[in-house]
mmCIF file of C-alpha atoms in Angstrom:
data_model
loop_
_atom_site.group_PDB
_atom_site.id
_atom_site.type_symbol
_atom_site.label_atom_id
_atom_site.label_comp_id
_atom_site.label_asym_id
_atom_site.label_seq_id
_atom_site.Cartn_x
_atom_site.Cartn_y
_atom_site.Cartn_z
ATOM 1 C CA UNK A 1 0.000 0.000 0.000
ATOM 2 C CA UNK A 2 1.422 3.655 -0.895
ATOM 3 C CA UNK A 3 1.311 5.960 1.952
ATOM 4 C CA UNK A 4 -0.783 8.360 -0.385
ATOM 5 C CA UNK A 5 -2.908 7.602 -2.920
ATOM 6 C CA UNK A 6 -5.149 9.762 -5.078
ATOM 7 C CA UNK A 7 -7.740 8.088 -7.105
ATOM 8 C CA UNK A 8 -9.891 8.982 -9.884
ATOM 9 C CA UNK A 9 -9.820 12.771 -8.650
ATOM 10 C CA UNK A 10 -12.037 15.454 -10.355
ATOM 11 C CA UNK A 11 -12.217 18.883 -8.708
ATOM 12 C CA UNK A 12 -14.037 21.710 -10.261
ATOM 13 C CA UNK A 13 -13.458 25.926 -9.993
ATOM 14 C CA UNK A 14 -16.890 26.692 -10.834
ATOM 15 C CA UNK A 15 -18.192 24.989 -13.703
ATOM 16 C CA UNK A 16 -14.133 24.418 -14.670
ATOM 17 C CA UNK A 17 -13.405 21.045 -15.013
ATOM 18 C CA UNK A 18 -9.635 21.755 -13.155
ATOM 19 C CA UNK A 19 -8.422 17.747 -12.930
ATOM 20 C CA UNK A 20 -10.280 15.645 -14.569
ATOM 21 C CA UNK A 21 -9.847 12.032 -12.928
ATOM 22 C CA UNK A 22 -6.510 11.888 -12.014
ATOM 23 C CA UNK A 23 -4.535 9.167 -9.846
ATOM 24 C CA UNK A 24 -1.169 10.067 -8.464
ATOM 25 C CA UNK A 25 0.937 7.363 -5.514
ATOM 26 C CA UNK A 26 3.441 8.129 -3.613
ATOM 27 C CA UNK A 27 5.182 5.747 -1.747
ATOM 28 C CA UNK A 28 7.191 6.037 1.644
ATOM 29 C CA UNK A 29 10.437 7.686 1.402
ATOM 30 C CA UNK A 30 9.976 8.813 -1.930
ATOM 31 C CA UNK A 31 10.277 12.243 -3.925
ATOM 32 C CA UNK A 32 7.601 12.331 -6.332
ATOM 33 C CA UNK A 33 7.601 15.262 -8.655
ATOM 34 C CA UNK A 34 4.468 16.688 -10.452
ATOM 35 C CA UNK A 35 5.237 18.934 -13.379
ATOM 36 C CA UNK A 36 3.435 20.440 -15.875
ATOM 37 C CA UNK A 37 2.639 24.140 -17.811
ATOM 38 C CA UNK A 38 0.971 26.690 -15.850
ATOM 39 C CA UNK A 39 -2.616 25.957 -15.145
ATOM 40 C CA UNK A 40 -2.190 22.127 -15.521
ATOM 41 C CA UNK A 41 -3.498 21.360 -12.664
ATOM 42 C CA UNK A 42 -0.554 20.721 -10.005
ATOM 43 C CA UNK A 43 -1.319 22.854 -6.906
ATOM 44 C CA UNK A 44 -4.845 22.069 -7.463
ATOM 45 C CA UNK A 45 -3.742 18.660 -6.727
ATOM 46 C CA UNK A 46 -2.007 19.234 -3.687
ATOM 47 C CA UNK A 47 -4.626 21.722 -2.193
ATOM 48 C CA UNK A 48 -7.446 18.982 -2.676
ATOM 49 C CA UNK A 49 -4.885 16.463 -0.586
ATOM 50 C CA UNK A 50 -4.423 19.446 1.992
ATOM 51 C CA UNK A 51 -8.270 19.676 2.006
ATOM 52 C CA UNK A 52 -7.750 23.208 1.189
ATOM 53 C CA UNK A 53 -10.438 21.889 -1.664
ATOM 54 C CA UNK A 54 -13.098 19.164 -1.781
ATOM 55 C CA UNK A 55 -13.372 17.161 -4.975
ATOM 56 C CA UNK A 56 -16.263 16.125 -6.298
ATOM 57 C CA UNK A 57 -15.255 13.134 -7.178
ATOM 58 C CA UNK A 58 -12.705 10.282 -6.307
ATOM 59 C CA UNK A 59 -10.447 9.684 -2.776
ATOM 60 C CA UNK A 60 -7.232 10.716 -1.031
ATOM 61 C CA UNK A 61 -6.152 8.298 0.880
ATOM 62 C CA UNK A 62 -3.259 8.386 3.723
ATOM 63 C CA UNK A 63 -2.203 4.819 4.591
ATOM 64 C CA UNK A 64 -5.471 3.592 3.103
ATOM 65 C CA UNK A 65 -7.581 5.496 5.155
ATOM 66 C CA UNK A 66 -9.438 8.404 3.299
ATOM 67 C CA UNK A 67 -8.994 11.900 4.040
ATOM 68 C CA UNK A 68 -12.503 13.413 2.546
ATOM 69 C CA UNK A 69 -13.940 13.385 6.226
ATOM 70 C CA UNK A 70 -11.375 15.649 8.048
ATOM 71 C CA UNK A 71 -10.590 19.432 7.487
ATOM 72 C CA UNK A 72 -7.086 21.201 6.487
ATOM 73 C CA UNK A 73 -6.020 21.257 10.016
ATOM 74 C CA UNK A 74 -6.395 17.606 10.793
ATOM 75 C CA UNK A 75 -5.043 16.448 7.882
ATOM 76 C CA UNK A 76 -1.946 18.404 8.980
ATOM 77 C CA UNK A 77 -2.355 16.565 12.388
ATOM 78 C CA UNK A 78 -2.624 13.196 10.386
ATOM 79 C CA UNK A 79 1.408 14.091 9.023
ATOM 80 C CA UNK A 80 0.373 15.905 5.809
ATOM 81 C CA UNK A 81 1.723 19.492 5.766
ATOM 82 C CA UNK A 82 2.009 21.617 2.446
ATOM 83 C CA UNK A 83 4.252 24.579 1.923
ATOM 84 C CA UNK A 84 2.318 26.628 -0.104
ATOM 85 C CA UNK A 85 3.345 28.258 -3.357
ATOM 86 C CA UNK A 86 4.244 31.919 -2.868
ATOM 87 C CA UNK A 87 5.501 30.890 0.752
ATOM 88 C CA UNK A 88 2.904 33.091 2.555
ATOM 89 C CA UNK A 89 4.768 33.492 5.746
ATOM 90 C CA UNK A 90 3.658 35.419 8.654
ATOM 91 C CA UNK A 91 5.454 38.434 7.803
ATOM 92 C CA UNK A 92 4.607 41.001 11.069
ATOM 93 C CA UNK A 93 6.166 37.607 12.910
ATOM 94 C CA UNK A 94 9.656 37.068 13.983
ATOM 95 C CA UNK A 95 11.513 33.920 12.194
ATOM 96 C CA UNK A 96 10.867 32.324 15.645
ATOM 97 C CA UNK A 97 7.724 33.011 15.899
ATOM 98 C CA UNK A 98 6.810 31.769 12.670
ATOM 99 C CA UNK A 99 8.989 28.813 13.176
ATOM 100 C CA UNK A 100 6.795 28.181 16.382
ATOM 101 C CA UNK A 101 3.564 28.853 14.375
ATOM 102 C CA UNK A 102 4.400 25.375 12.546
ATOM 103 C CA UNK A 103 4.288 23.772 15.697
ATOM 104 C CA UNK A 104 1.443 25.339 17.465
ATOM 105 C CA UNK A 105 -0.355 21.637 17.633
ATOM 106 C CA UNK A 106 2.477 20.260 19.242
ATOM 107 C CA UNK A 107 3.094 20.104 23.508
ATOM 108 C CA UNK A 108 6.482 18.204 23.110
ATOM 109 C CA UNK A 109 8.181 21.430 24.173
ATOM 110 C CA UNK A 110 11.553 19.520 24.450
ATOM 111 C CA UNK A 111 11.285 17.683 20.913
ATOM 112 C CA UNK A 112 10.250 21.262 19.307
ATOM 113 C CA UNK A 113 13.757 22.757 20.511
ATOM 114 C CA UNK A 114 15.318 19.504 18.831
ATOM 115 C CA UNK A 115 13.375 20.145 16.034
ATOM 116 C CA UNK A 116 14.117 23.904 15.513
ATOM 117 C CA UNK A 117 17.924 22.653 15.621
ATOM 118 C CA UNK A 118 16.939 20.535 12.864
ATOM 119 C CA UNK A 119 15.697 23.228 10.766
ATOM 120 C CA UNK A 120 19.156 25.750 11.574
ATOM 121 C CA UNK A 121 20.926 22.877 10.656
ATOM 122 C CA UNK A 122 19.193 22.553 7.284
ATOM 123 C CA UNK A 123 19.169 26.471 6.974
ATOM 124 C CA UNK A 124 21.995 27.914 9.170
ATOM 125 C CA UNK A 125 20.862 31.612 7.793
ATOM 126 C CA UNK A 126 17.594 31.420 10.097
ATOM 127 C CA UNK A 127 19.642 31.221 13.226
ATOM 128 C CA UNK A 128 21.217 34.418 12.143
ATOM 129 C CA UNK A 129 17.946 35.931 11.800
ATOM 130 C CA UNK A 130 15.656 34.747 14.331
ATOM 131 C CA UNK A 131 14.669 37.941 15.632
ATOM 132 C CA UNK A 132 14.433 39.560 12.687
ATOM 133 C CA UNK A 133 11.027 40.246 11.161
ATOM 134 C CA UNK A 134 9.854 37.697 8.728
ATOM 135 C CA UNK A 135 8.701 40.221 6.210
ATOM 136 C CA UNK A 136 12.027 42.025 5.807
ATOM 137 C CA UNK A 137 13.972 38.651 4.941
ATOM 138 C CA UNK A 138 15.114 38.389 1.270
ATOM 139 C CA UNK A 139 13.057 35.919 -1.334
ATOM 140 C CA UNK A 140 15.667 32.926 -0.757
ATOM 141 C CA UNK A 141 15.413 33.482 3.217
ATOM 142 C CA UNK A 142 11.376 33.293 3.174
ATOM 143 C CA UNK A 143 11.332 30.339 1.228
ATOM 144 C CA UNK A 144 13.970 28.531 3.780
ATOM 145 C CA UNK A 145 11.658 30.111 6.343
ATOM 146 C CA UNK A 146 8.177 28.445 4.537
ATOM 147 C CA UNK A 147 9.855 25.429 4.484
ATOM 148 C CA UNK A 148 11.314 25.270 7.991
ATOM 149 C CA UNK A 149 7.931 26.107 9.785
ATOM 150 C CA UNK A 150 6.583 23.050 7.418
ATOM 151 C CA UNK A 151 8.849 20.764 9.344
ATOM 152 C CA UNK A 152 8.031 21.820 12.509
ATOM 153 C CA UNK A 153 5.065 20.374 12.304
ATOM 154 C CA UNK A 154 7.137 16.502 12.019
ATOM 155 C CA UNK A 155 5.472 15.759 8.576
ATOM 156 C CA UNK A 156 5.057 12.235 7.243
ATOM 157 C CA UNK A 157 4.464 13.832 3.775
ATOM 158 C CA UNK A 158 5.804 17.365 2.780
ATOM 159 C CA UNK A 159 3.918 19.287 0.053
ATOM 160 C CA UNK A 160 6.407 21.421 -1.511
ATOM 161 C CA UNK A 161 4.426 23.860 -4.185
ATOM 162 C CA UNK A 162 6.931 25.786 -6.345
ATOM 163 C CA UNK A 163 9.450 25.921 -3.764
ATOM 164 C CA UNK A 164 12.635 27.285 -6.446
ATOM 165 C CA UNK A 165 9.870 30.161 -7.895
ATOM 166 C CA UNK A 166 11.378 33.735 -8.025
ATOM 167 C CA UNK A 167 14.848 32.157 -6.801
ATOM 168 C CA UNK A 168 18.256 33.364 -7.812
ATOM 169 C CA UNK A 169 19.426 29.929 -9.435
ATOM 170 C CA UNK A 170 22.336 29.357 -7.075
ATOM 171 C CA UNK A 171 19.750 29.796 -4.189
ATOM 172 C CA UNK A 172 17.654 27.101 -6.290
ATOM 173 C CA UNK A 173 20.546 24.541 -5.968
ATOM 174 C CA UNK A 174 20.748 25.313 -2.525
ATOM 175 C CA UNK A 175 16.961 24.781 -1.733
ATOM 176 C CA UNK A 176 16.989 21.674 -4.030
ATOM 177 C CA UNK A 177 19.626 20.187 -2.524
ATOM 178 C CA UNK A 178 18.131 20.469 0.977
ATOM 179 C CA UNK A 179 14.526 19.524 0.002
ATOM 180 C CA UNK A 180 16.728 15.872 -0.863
ATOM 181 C CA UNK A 181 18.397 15.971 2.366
ATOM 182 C CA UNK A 182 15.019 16.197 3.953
ATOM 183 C CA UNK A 183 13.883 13.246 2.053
ATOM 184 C CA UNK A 184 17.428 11.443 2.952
ATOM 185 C CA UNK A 185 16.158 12.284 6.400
ATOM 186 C CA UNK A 186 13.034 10.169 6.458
ATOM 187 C CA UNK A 187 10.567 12.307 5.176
ATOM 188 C CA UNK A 188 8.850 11.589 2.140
ATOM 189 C CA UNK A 189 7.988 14.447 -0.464
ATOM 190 C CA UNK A 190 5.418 15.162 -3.199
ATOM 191 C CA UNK A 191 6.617 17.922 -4.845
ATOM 192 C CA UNK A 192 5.023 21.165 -7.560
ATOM 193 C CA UNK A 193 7.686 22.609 -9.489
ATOM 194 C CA UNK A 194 7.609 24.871 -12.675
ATOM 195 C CA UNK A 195 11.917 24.033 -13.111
ATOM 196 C CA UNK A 196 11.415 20.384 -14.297
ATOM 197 C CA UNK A 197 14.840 19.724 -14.963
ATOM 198 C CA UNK A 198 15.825 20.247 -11.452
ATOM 199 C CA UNK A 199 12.695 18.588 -9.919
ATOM 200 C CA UNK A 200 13.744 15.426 -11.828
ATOM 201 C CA UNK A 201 17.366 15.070 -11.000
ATOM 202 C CA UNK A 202 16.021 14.399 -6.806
ATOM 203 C CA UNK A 203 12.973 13.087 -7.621
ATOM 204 C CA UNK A 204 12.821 9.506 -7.776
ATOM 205 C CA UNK A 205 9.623 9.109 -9.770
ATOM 206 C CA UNK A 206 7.457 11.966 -11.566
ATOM 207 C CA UNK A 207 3.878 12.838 -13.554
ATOM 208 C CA UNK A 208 3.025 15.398 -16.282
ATOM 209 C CA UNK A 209 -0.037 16.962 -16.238
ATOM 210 C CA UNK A 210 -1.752 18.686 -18.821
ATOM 211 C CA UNK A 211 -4.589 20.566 -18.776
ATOM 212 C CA UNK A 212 -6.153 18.573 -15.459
ATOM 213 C CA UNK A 213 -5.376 14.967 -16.747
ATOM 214 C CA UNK A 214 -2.064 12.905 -16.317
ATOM 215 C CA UNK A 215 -0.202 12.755 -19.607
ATOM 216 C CA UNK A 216 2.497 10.758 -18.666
ATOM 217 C CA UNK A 217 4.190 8.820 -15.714
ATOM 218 C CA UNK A 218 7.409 7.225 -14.832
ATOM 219 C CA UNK A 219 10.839 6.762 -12.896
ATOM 220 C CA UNK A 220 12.847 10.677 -13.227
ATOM 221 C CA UNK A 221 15.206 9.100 -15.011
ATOM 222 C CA UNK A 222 12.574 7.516 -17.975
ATOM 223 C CA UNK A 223 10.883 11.134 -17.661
ATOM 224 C CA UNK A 224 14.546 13.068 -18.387
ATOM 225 C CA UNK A 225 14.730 10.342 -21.244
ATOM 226 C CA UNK A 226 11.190 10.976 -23.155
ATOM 227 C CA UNK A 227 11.697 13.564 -25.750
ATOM 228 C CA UNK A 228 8.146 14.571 -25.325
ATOM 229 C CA UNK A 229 9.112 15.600 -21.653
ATOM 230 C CA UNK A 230 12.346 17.190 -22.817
ATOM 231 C CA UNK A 231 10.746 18.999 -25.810
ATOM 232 C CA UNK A 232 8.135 20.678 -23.597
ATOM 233 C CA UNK A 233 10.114 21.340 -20.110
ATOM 234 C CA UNK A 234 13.643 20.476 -20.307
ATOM 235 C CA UNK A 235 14.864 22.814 -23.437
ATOM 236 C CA UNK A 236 16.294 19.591 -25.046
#
């Protein structure tokens, strides 16, 4: 059994038909990439695992057990956390407190101080800024930030939604390179991301949408091999 499963899922904007009967898996300890053009569907796919929307038709499951009944914030307590495209930090907050924020469910006081050394270990920057208001840190730093405050919350499954976009490319190595350290970690990863050829080099498996259906599936390395795939997102 794959720890998540989405089956047969159809979500609509309005009378828009956004995905149109998809099925993605994902199993533990992976990094499974979902790219695609703009509009193809691929954060519509995470928020309807978040519950952030309710399709109308088909199932998310999480270890076999379906996640239709329960709202965004128990899903999150079931180990499913998404770092949202655009990073949308609390920005009036200090990098502590927004740090904190991920763990607000949490009572483990002792295992949250572990954990926030986890996350200055992944992103020594944020230890040189905790005080510092969230909204004056630069693009790269909010993104470590959004990311961070995601694993404070001890996620079986990480969301990541366009985590390189708007990123100076030598701050895009740096972020990919930790989102596989994550994953090395224990944590397994389904991950949005416009730049395809870096999603593919960690990912171990990956889907194409188009226009709200799945076009094509398959290990990275048979995706980085299609010349469909490298036509359309790899410049090749």
């Amino acid at each position: 059994m794959a720890l998540l499963e989405v089956q047969d899922l159809h979500v609509y904007y309005g009378h828009i038909h956004a995905l149109k009967g998809i099925s993605v898996a994902v199993e533990a300890g992976e990094i499974v990439t979902l790219i695609g053009a703009n509009g193809a569907g691929k954060s519509t796919t995470l928020n309807a695992i978040s519950g952030l929307l309710r399709p109308r038709q088909g199932r998310v499951l999480l270890g076999g057990q379906d996640l239709a009944a329960y709202p965004p914030h128990e899903i999150v307590g079931r180990g499913v956390v998404q770092v949202p495209e655009g990073r949308r930090i609390f920005g009036r907050l200090t990098v502590r407190e927004n740090l904190e924020m991920g763990a607000f469910r949490r009572t483990d006081r002792a295992a949250i101080e572990e954990d926030l050394e986890r996350v200055f270990a992944l992103f020594p920057r944020l230890r040189e800024r905790l005080q510092q208001v969230a909204g004056t840190l630069s693009g790269g730093e909010q993104q470590m930030l959004a990311i961070g405050r995601g694993l404070m919350t001890r996620p079986t499954l990480l969301l990541l939604d366009e985590p390189s976009m708007g990123l100076a490319p030598v701050l895009v190595e740096q972020i990919f390179e930790t989102i596989r350290q994550i994953n090395a970690a224990g944590t397994t990863i389904l991950l949005v991301e416009q730049n395809a050829f870096m999603a593919l080099e960690i990912a171990h498996r990956g889907y194409v949408l188009q226009t709200g259906e799945i076009a094509l599936a398959g290990t990275a390395r048979e995706l980085q091999a299609n010349e469909e795939v490298r036509r359309a997102y790899l410049g090749g």
